[in-house]
Amino acid sequence: MTALLCRLVAPARVARANISISRRLLSAQAPRPSTVSLLGKEYATDDVTNITSSIAEKLGRDLHRKPAHPLGIIRGLIEAHFTGFTAISDVSPLVTPARNFDDLGFPEDHPGRALSDSYYINRGLMLRTHTSAHEVETFRAGERKWLLSADVYRRDEIDASHYPVFHQMEGARVFSNDKTGMQELANDTARLASELERANIEIEDIPHISSTNPVQPEHDPETSALVAHHLKLSLNSLILKLFGGHGASTEPVRVRWIEAYFPFTSPSYEVEVFYRGKWLEILGCGVVKQSTLDRSNVPDSISWAFGLGLERLAMFLFSIPDIRLFWSQDERFLSQFSPGKVTTFKAYSKYPPNSRDLSFWLPGTGLHDNDFCDVVRDTVGDLAETVELIDQFTHPKTKRTSKCFRINYRSMDKSLTDEEANALHEQVASRVQEKFGVEIRN
Ligand code: DAH
């Protein structure tokens, strides 16, 4: 049955509303407060404000900075692997859209900028959607080998592997484009290559540069290929450390490289690791656009960068089945982990799910599925395990559209009674009605 359901993934990814469409939707909402308080400071709101209180509460939780939390443990392992790199982990999540998008060459109409996909405090300030937002300032501060970990925010569907707050680590290494820099590059390439040659790792590689994954016009193709090669070796070596070290397995670690596109790198790649029978995409990377280095006042240099998702790695390495668990304050979760150690999570319970359906006629201006998911989260928090769009229908005569969502309520810490699930569902229904003026059908 579940396999036939229309998951929210499809509409959320495909139907990306642009800002003007979403603004009409926001204007239909209840009046907003004139300021919002974040990390102890007040910020003015305006016509694009869409941050909710359940998101505001997450700022400052800093899970990646807790040494005995799976996210802190993974961060620590990666930082220990990249010796000589500066580790940064305390940068505010409030950034300008210029930092998050423009500085990195995102086009004006990129879907990530839409109100349906990102959280805005006001027109001039947003929650970073990725750690790449800090590339320019970090390069500008003179860092040449650095790792930056942080919480990032994206409006998204609700299921076991998606949460509107997650954590990324950005890494970069700059080489001077002169004799000394190229010697450093050659020496380190030789060191990494010889370590990997002796290791139990199988790598499916692709050309460093190709017509579909081109060298930048500002770069000498040979230098760009050398930097890309060093990037690949550096990440293969990290993956070997993370995935190769556990148990007495004689199976090789399997890695495959795939061509990718990012506005701020060229050539660009994605990396997948074969783990427990599946290929997992774990990171994006590439040779940094020269315009980014120019903007950062880093002359005569060339750099690589990567960005990886800490939850994704931790879910696989610790066998954590649900992304909400990272936010648990339950001792039965927290007491299982200790600094520097990757251990297998032992589920302490699985309480029964309680699903309820909600059908309603959409308002004339429409309603983005992510807006619906945010109201669910803001009303019941982590008690919503999944939200699935199970039916959608447009009346042939009136042309009105109705949607039916199935919300699965499940606590990770206790059993929910039918009455409790009913009460949660009623709250969601009335918040949706009040916020969007929809007409509930059931
Ligand atoms: N920022 C990208 C994301 O969130 C990931 C990424 C890709 C980071 C390529 C990089 C990079 O530094 O070079 O999807």
Coordinates of C-alpha atoms and ligand atoms in Angstrom, one line a residue:
M1 CA 0.0 0.0 0.0
T2 CA 2.7 2.5 1.1
A3 CA 4.5 2.1 -2.2
L4 CA 1.5 3.3 -4.1
L5 CA 1.2 6.5 -2.1
C6 CA 2.2 9.7 -3.8
R7 CA 5.1 10.9 -1.6
L8 CA 5.6 14.5 -0.9
V9 CA 9.0 14.3 -2.5
A10 CA 7.6 14.7 -6.0
P11 CA 5.5 17.8 -5.6
A12 CA 8.0 19.5 -3.3
R13 CA 10.8 19.0 -5.8
V14 CA 8.9 19.7 -9.0
A15 CA 6.4 22.4 -8.2
R16 CA 8.8 25.1 -7.0
A17 CA 6.8 28.3 -6.7
N18 CA 8.7 31.5 -7.3
I19 CA 8.7 34.3 -4.8
S20 CA 5.8 36.3 -6.3
I21 CA 3.5 33.2 -6.2
S22 CA 4.4 32.5 -2.6
R23 CA 3.9 36.1 -1.6
R24 CA 0.2 36.0 -2.6
L25 CA 0.0 32.9 -0.4
L26 CA 1.6 34.7 2.6
S27 CA -0.7 37.7 2.3
A28 CA -3.6 35.4 3.0
Q29 CA -2.2 34.5 6.4
A30 CA -3.0 35.8 9.8
P31 CA -1.2 39.1 10.7
R32 CA 2.5 38.6 11.6
P33 CA 4.3 40.1 14.6
S34 CA 6.5 43.0 13.7
T35 CA 9.7 41.4 15.1
V36 CA 11.1 37.9 15.6
S37 CA 13.5 37.0 18.4
L38 CA 16.5 34.8 17.3
L39 CA 19.5 33.9 19.4
G40 CA 18.6 36.6 21.8
K41 CA 18.2 39.4 19.3
E42 CA 15.1 41.0 17.7
Y43 CA 14.8 41.2 14.0
A44 CA 12.2 43.2 12.0
T45 CA 9.8 41.1 9.9
D46 CA 8.4 42.0 6.5
D47 CA 6.3 40.7 3.7
V48 CA 8.5 37.7 3.0
T49 CA 9.0 36.5 6.6
N50 CA 8.3 32.7 6.8
I51 CA 10.4 31.4 9.7
T52 CA 8.2 29.5 12.2
S53 CA 8.6 29.3 15.9
S54 CA 9.5 25.6 15.8
I55 CA 12.4 26.5 13.5
A56 CA 13.4 29.5 15.6
E57 CA 13.7 27.2 18.6
K58 CA 16.4 25.1 16.9
L59 CA 18.9 28.0 16.5
G60 CA 21.6 27.6 19.0
R61 CA 21.0 23.9 19.7
D62 CA 24.4 23.2 18.1
L63 CA 24.2 19.4 18.0
H64 CA 27.3 19.3 15.9
R65 CA 29.3 20.8 18.8
K66 CA 28.3 18.1 21.3
P67 CA 31.3 15.7 21.5
A68 CA 29.1 12.7 22.6
H69 CA 26.4 13.3 20.0
P70 CA 26.6 11.3 16.8
L71 CA 26.8 14.5 14.8
G72 CA 29.6 15.8 17.0
I73 CA 31.4 12.4 16.8
I74 CA 31.3 12.4 13.0
R75 CA 32.5 16.0 12.9
G76 CA 35.4 15.1 15.3
L77 CA 36.4 12.1 13.1
I78 CA 36.6 14.2 10.0
E79 CA 38.4 17.0 11.7
A80 CA 41.0 14.5 13.1
H81 CA 41.4 13.0 9.6
F82 CA 42.3 16.4 7.9
T83 CA 45.4 17.3 9.9
G84 CA 46.5 20.9 9.7
F85 CA 43.0 22.1 8.7
T86 CA 41.4 24.9 10.8
A87 CA 38.1 23.7 12.3
I88 CA 35.3 26.3 12.5
S89 CA 32.0 25.5 14.0
D90 CA 30.5 28.6 15.6
V91 CA 29.2 30.7 12.8
S92 CA 25.7 32.3 13.1
P93 CA 23.0 30.7 10.8
L94 CA 21.7 34.2 9.9
V95 CA 23.1 35.2 6.5
T96 CA 22.2 37.6 3.7
P97 CA 20.8 36.1 0.5
A98 CA 23.8 37.6 -1.1
R99 CA 26.1 35.4 0.9
N100 CA 24.0 32.3 0.5
F101 CA 23.3 32.7 -3.2
D102 CA 24.7 35.7 -5.2
D103 CA 28.4 35.4 -4.0
L104 CA 28.3 31.7 -5.2
G105 CA 26.9 32.5 -8.6
F106 CA 23.3 31.2 -8.1
P107 CA 21.1 32.6 -10.9
E108 CA 18.3 35.0 -10.0
D109 CA 15.6 32.3 -10.8
H110 CA 17.3 29.4 -8.9
P111 CA 14.5 27.4 -7.1
G112 CA 16.5 27.4 -3.8
R113 CA 15.8 31.1 -3.4
A114 CA 12.0 30.7 -3.3
L115 CA 10.0 31.2 -0.1
S116 CA 8.7 27.7 -0.6
D117 CA 12.2 26.3 -0.2
S118 CA 14.1 28.6 2.2
Y119 CA 13.4 30.4 5.5
Y120 CA 13.5 34.2 5.4
I121 CA 13.6 36.4 8.4
N122 CA 13.1 39.4 6.1
R123 CA 14.2 40.4 2.6
G124 CA 17.7 41.1 3.8
L125 CA 18.3 38.1 6.0
M126 CA 17.7 34.3 5.8
L127 CA 18.7 31.1 7.5
R128 CA 21.7 29.6 5.5
T129 CA 20.6 26.7 3.3
H130 CA 24.2 25.3 3.1
T131 CA 27.6 25.8 4.6
S132 CA 28.9 27.0 1.2
A133 CA 27.4 30.4 2.3
H134 CA 30.6 30.9 4.4
E135 CA 33.1 30.2 1.6
V136 CA 33.8 33.8 0.7
E137 CA 34.2 35.1 4.3
T138 CA 36.4 32.1 5.3
F139 CA 38.7 32.5 2.2
R140 CA 38.7 36.3 2.9
A141 CA 39.9 35.7 6.4
G142 CA 43.0 34.1 5.0
E143 CA 42.1 30.4 5.8
R144 CA 43.8 28.1 3.2
K145 CA 42.9 24.6 4.7
W146 CA 39.6 24.7 6.6
L147 CA 36.6 22.7 7.7
L148 CA 33.4 24.5 8.7
S149 CA 30.5 22.7 10.3
A150 CA 27.1 24.2 10.9
D151 CA 23.3 23.8 11.1
V152 CA 21.5 24.5 7.8
Y153 CA 17.8 25.1 7.1
R154 CA 15.6 24.0 4.2
R155 CA 11.8 23.8 3.9
D156 CA 11.1 20.3 3.0
E157 CA 8.8 17.3 3.2
I158 CA 8.4 15.3 6.5
D159 CA 9.7 11.7 6.6
A160 CA 12.4 9.6 8.2
S161 CA 15.3 11.2 6.3
H162 CA 14.1 14.8 5.9
Y163 CA 14.1 17.4 8.6
P164 CA 14.0 21.2 8.0
V165 CA 17.2 21.6 10.0
F166 CA 20.3 19.5 9.4
H167 CA 24.1 19.8 9.6
Q168 CA 26.7 20.1 6.9
M169 CA 30.5 20.3 6.8
E170 CA 32.2 22.4 4.2
G171 CA 35.9 21.8 3.5
A172 CA 38.4 23.6 1.3
R173 CA 42.0 23.7 0.4
V174 CA 43.8 26.6 -1.4
F175 CA 47.0 26.1 -3.4
S176 CA 49.2 29.0 -4.6
N177 CA 49.4 29.0 -8.3
D178 CA 53.2 29.2 -8.3
K179 CA 56.1 26.8 -8.0
T180 CA 55.9 26.4 -4.3
G181 CA 52.1 25.7 -4.4
M182 CA 52.5 23.2 -7.2
Q183 CA 55.3 21.4 -5.4
E184 CA 53.1 21.2 -2.3
L185 CA 50.2 19.8 -4.5
A186 CA 52.5 17.2 -6.1
N187 CA 54.0 16.0 -2.8
D188 CA 50.6 15.6 -1.1
T189 CA 49.2 13.9 -4.2
A190 CA 52.0 11.4 -4.1
R191 CA 51.5 10.7 -0.3
L192 CA 47.8 10.2 -0.7
A193 CA 48.1 8.0 -3.8
S194 CA 50.6 5.7 -2.2
E195 CA 48.4 5.3 1.0
L196 CA 45.3 4.5 -1.1
E197 CA 47.2 2.1 -3.4
R198 CA 47.8 -0.1 -0.4
A199 CA 44.3 0.2 1.0
N200 CA 41.3 -2.1 0.6
I201 CA 39.3 0.4 -1.5
E202 CA 37.7 0.1 -5.0
I203 CA 37.2 3.3 -6.8
E204 CA 35.0 3.9 -9.9
D205 CA 36.6 7.1 -11.3
I206 CA 35.7 9.4 -14.1
P207 CA 37.9 11.9 -16.1
H208 CA 38.9 14.9 -14.0
I209 CA 37.7 17.2 -16.8
S210 CA 35.5 16.5 -19.8
S211 CA 33.3 18.5 -22.2
T212 CA 30.3 18.0 -19.9
N213 CA 32.3 18.8 -16.8
P214 CA 34.6 21.5 -18.1
V215 CA 37.7 23.3 -16.9
Q216 CA 37.0 27.0 -16.1
P217 CA 38.2 29.5 -18.8
E218 CA 40.5 31.2 -16.2
H219 CA 42.3 27.9 -15.5
D220 CA 45.1 26.0 -17.1
P221 CA 43.6 22.6 -17.9
E222 CA 46.6 20.8 -16.5
T223 CA 46.6 22.6 -13.2
S224 CA 42.8 22.2 -12.8
A225 CA 43.1 18.4 -13.4
L226 CA 45.9 18.2 -10.8
V227 CA 43.7 20.0 -8.2
A228 CA 40.7 17.8 -9.1
H229 CA 42.9 14.7 -8.7
H230 CA 44.1 15.9 -5.2
L231 CA 40.5 16.6 -4.3
K232 CA 39.5 13.0 -5.3
L233 CA 42.4 11.5 -3.4
S234 CA 41.6 13.5 -0.3
L235 CA 38.0 12.5 -0.2
N236 CA 38.7 8.8 -1.1
S237 CA 41.0 8.8 1.9
L238 CA 38.3 10.3 4.1
I239 CA 35.8 7.8 3.0
L240 CA 38.2 4.9 3.6
K241 CA 38.6 6.2 7.2
L242 CA 34.9 6.6 7.8
F243 CA 33.6 3.4 6.1
G244 CA 36.6 1.1 6.2
G245 CA 37.4 1.0 9.9
H246 CA 34.5 -1.0 11.3
G247 CA 34.4 -4.7 12.1
A248 CA 36.6 -7.4 10.7
S249 CA 35.1 -7.1 7.2
T250 CA 37.4 -8.0 4.3
E251 CA 35.0 -6.4 1.8
P252 CA 36.6 -3.4 0.1
V253 CA 35.1 0.0 0.6
R254 CA 33.5 0.9 -2.8
V255 CA 33.3 4.5 -4.0
R256 CA 32.0 5.9 -7.2
W257 CA 32.5 9.4 -8.7
I258 CA 29.8 11.1 -10.7
E259 CA 29.8 14.3 -12.8
A260 CA 27.7 17.0 -11.2
Y261 CA 26.8 20.6 -11.5
F262 CA 27.0 23.3 -8.9
P263 CA 26.9 27.1 -9.6
F264 CA 30.1 27.6 -7.6
T265 CA 32.5 24.9 -8.9
S266 CA 33.7 23.5 -12.2
P267 CA 34.5 20.7 -12.7
S268 CA 32.1 19.4 -10.1
Y269 CA 31.4 15.9 -8.7
E270 CA 29.2 13.9 -6.5
V271 CA 30.5 10.9 -4.5
E272 CA 28.6 7.7 -3.7
V273 CA 29.6 5.0 -1.3
F274 CA 28.3 1.4 -1.5
Y275 CA 27.1 0.5 1.9
R276 CA 24.9 -2.3 3.1
G277 CA 23.8 -3.1 -0.4
K278 CA 23.0 0.4 -1.6
W279 CA 24.8 3.3 -3.3
L280 CA 24.6 6.4 -1.0
E281 CA 25.3 9.9 -2.2
I282 CA 27.3 11.5 0.5
L283 CA 28.8 14.7 -0.8
G284 CA 29.3 17.3 -3.5
C285 CA 32.6 18.9 -4.4
G286 CA 34.6 20.5 -7.1
V287 CA 37.2 23.1 -8.2
V288 CA 36.1 26.4 -6.8
K289 CA 35.0 29.0 -9.3
Q290 CA 37.7 31.6 -9.8
S291 CA 35.1 34.4 -9.3
T292 CA 34.6 33.2 -5.7
L293 CA 38.3 33.4 -4.9
D294 CA 38.5 36.8 -6.7
R295 CA 35.6 38.0 -4.6
S296 CA 37.5 36.8 -1.5
N297 CA 40.7 38.7 -2.3
V298 CA 42.7 35.5 -2.7
P299 CA 45.0 36.2 -5.7
D300 CA 47.0 33.8 -7.8
S301 CA 45.5 30.7 -6.2
I302 CA 43.4 27.7 -7.0
S303 CA 41.2 25.8 -4.6
W304 CA 39.0 22.7 -4.2
A305 CA 36.0 22.5 -1.9
F306 CA 33.4 19.9 -0.7
G307 CA 30.2 19.9 1.3
L308 CA 28.8 16.9 3.1
G309 CA 25.7 16.1 5.2
L310 CA 26.5 15.0 8.7
E311 CA 23.1 13.4 9.4
R312 CA 23.4 11.3 6.3
L313 CA 26.7 9.9 7.3
A314 CA 25.7 9.4 10.9
M315 CA 22.4 7.6 10.0
F316 CA 24.4 5.1 8.1
L317 CA 27.4 4.7 10.4
F318 CA 25.5 4.5 13.6
S319 CA 22.4 2.8 12.1
I320 CA 20.0 5.6 13.2
P321 CA 16.7 4.9 11.5
D322 CA 14.9 8.3 11.9
I323 CA 16.4 11.8 11.5
R324 CA 14.2 13.1 14.4
L325 CA 16.2 11.0 16.8
F326 CA 19.2 13.4 16.5
W327 CA 17.0 16.0 18.3
S328 CA 16.0 13.6 21.1
Q329 CA 16.8 14.7 24.7
D330 CA 15.9 11.2 25.9
E331 CA 18.7 9.7 28.0
R332 CA 18.0 6.3 26.3
F333 CA 19.3 7.9 23.1
L334 CA 22.0 10.3 24.4
S335 CA 23.6 7.8 26.8
Q336 CA 24.4 5.4 23.9
F337 CA 27.2 7.5 22.5
S338 CA 30.7 8.5 23.6
P339 CA 33.3 10.8 22.0
G340 CA 35.4 9.5 19.2
K341 CA 33.5 6.2 18.9
V342 CA 31.2 4.9 16.1
T343 CA 28.7 2.4 17.7
T344 CA 25.5 0.8 16.5
F345 CA 22.4 2.5 17.8
K346 CA 20.1 0.1 19.7
A347 CA 16.4 1.0 19.3
Y348 CA 14.9 1.3 22.7
S349 CA 11.4 1.1 21.5
K350 CA 9.1 1.6 18.6
Y351 CA 5.8 2.8 19.7
P352 CA 2.7 2.2 17.5
P353 CA 1.9 4.8 14.8
N354 CA -1.4 6.6 14.7
S355 CA -2.3 7.9 11.3
R356 CA -5.0 10.4 10.5
D357 CA -6.1 11.9 7.1
L358 CA -6.9 15.6 6.5
S359 CA -8.7 16.6 3.2
F360 CA -9.3 20.2 2.3
W361 CA -10.1 22.5 -0.6
L362 CA -7.1 24.6 -1.5
P363 CA -7.6 28.4 -1.3
G364 CA -7.8 30.1 -4.8
T365 CA -4.2 31.2 -4.5
G366 CA -3.0 27.5 -4.0
L367 CA -1.0 26.1 -1.2
H368 CA 2.5 24.7 -1.4
D369 CA 3.0 21.3 0.3
N370 CA 6.0 22.7 2.2
D371 CA 3.7 25.4 3.7
F372 CA 1.4 22.6 4.9
C373 CA 4.3 20.6 6.3
D374 CA 5.6 23.7 8.2
V375 CA 2.2 24.2 9.9
V376 CA 2.2 20.5 10.9
R377 CA 5.6 20.8 12.4
D378 CA 4.9 24.1 14.1
T379 CA 1.7 22.6 15.7
V380 CA 2.9 19.1 16.8
G381 CA 6.7 19.3 16.5
D382 CA 8.5 15.9 16.1
L383 CA 5.3 13.9 16.9
A384 CA 4.7 14.0 13.1
E385 CA 6.7 11.2 11.7
T386 CA 5.6 11.4 8.1
V387 CA 3.3 13.5 6.0
E388 CA 2.2 12.0 2.7
L389 CA 0.0 13.4 0.0
I390 CA -2.4 10.5 -0.7
D391 CA -4.9 12.1 -2.9
Q392 CA -5.4 15.1 -5.1
F393 CA -8.4 16.0 -7.2
T394 CA -9.7 18.9 -9.2
H395 CA -13.5 19.3 -9.5
P396 CA -14.4 19.2 -13.2
K397 CA -16.9 22.0 -13.0
T398 CA -15.8 24.3 -10.2
K399 CA -12.1 23.7 -11.0
R400 CA -11.4 23.8 -7.3
T401 CA -8.6 21.4 -6.1
S402 CA -8.8 19.3 -3.0
K403 CA -5.8 17.5 -1.4
C404 CA -5.7 14.8 1.2
F405 CA -2.7 14.4 3.4
R406 CA -2.0 11.4 5.7
I407 CA -0.2 12.4 8.8
N408 CA 1.5 9.7 10.8
Y409 CA 1.7 10.7 14.5
R410 CA 4.3 8.7 16.5
S411 CA 6.3 9.7 19.5
M412 CA 9.8 8.3 19.9
D413 CA 9.6 8.4 23.7
K414 CA 6.1 7.1 24.6
S415 CA 2.9 5.5 23.3
L416 CA 0.3 8.0 22.0
T417 CA -3.3 7.2 22.8
D418 CA -6.1 7.5 20.2
E419 CA -7.4 10.5 22.1
E420 CA -4.0 12.2 22.0
A421 CA -3.7 11.6 18.3
N422 CA -7.2 13.0 17.8
A423 CA -6.4 16.1 19.7
L424 CA -3.1 16.6 17.8
H425 CA -5.0 16.2 14.5
E426 CA -7.7 18.6 15.5
Q427 CA -5.1 21.2 16.4
V428 CA -3.4 20.7 13.0
A429 CA -6.8 21.1 11.2
S430 CA -7.7 24.3 12.9
R431 CA -4.2 25.8 12.4
V432 CA -4.3 25.0 8.7
Q433 CA -7.8 26.5 8.4
E434 CA -6.9 29.6 10.3
K435 CA -3.6 30.2 8.6
F436 CA -4.6 29.5 5.0
G437 CA -8.3 29.9 5.0
V438 CA -8.8 26.4 3.5
E439 CA -12.1 24.6 3.7
I440 CA -11.7 21.3 5.6
R441 CA -13.6 18.4 4.0
N442 CA -13.4 15.7 6.8
Ligands
DAH1 N1 26.5 23.3 -1.0 C1 26.2 22.1 -1.7 C2 24.8 21.5 -1.2 O1 24.4 21.9 -0.1 C3 27.3 21.0 -1.5 C4 28.6 21.4 -2.1 C5 28.8 21.0 -3.5 C6 29.6 22.1 -1.4 C7 30.0 21.4 -4.1 C8 30.8 22.4 -2.0 C9 31.0 22.0 -3.4 O2 31.8 23.0 -1.4 O3 32.2 22.3 -3.9 O4 24.2 20.8 -1.9

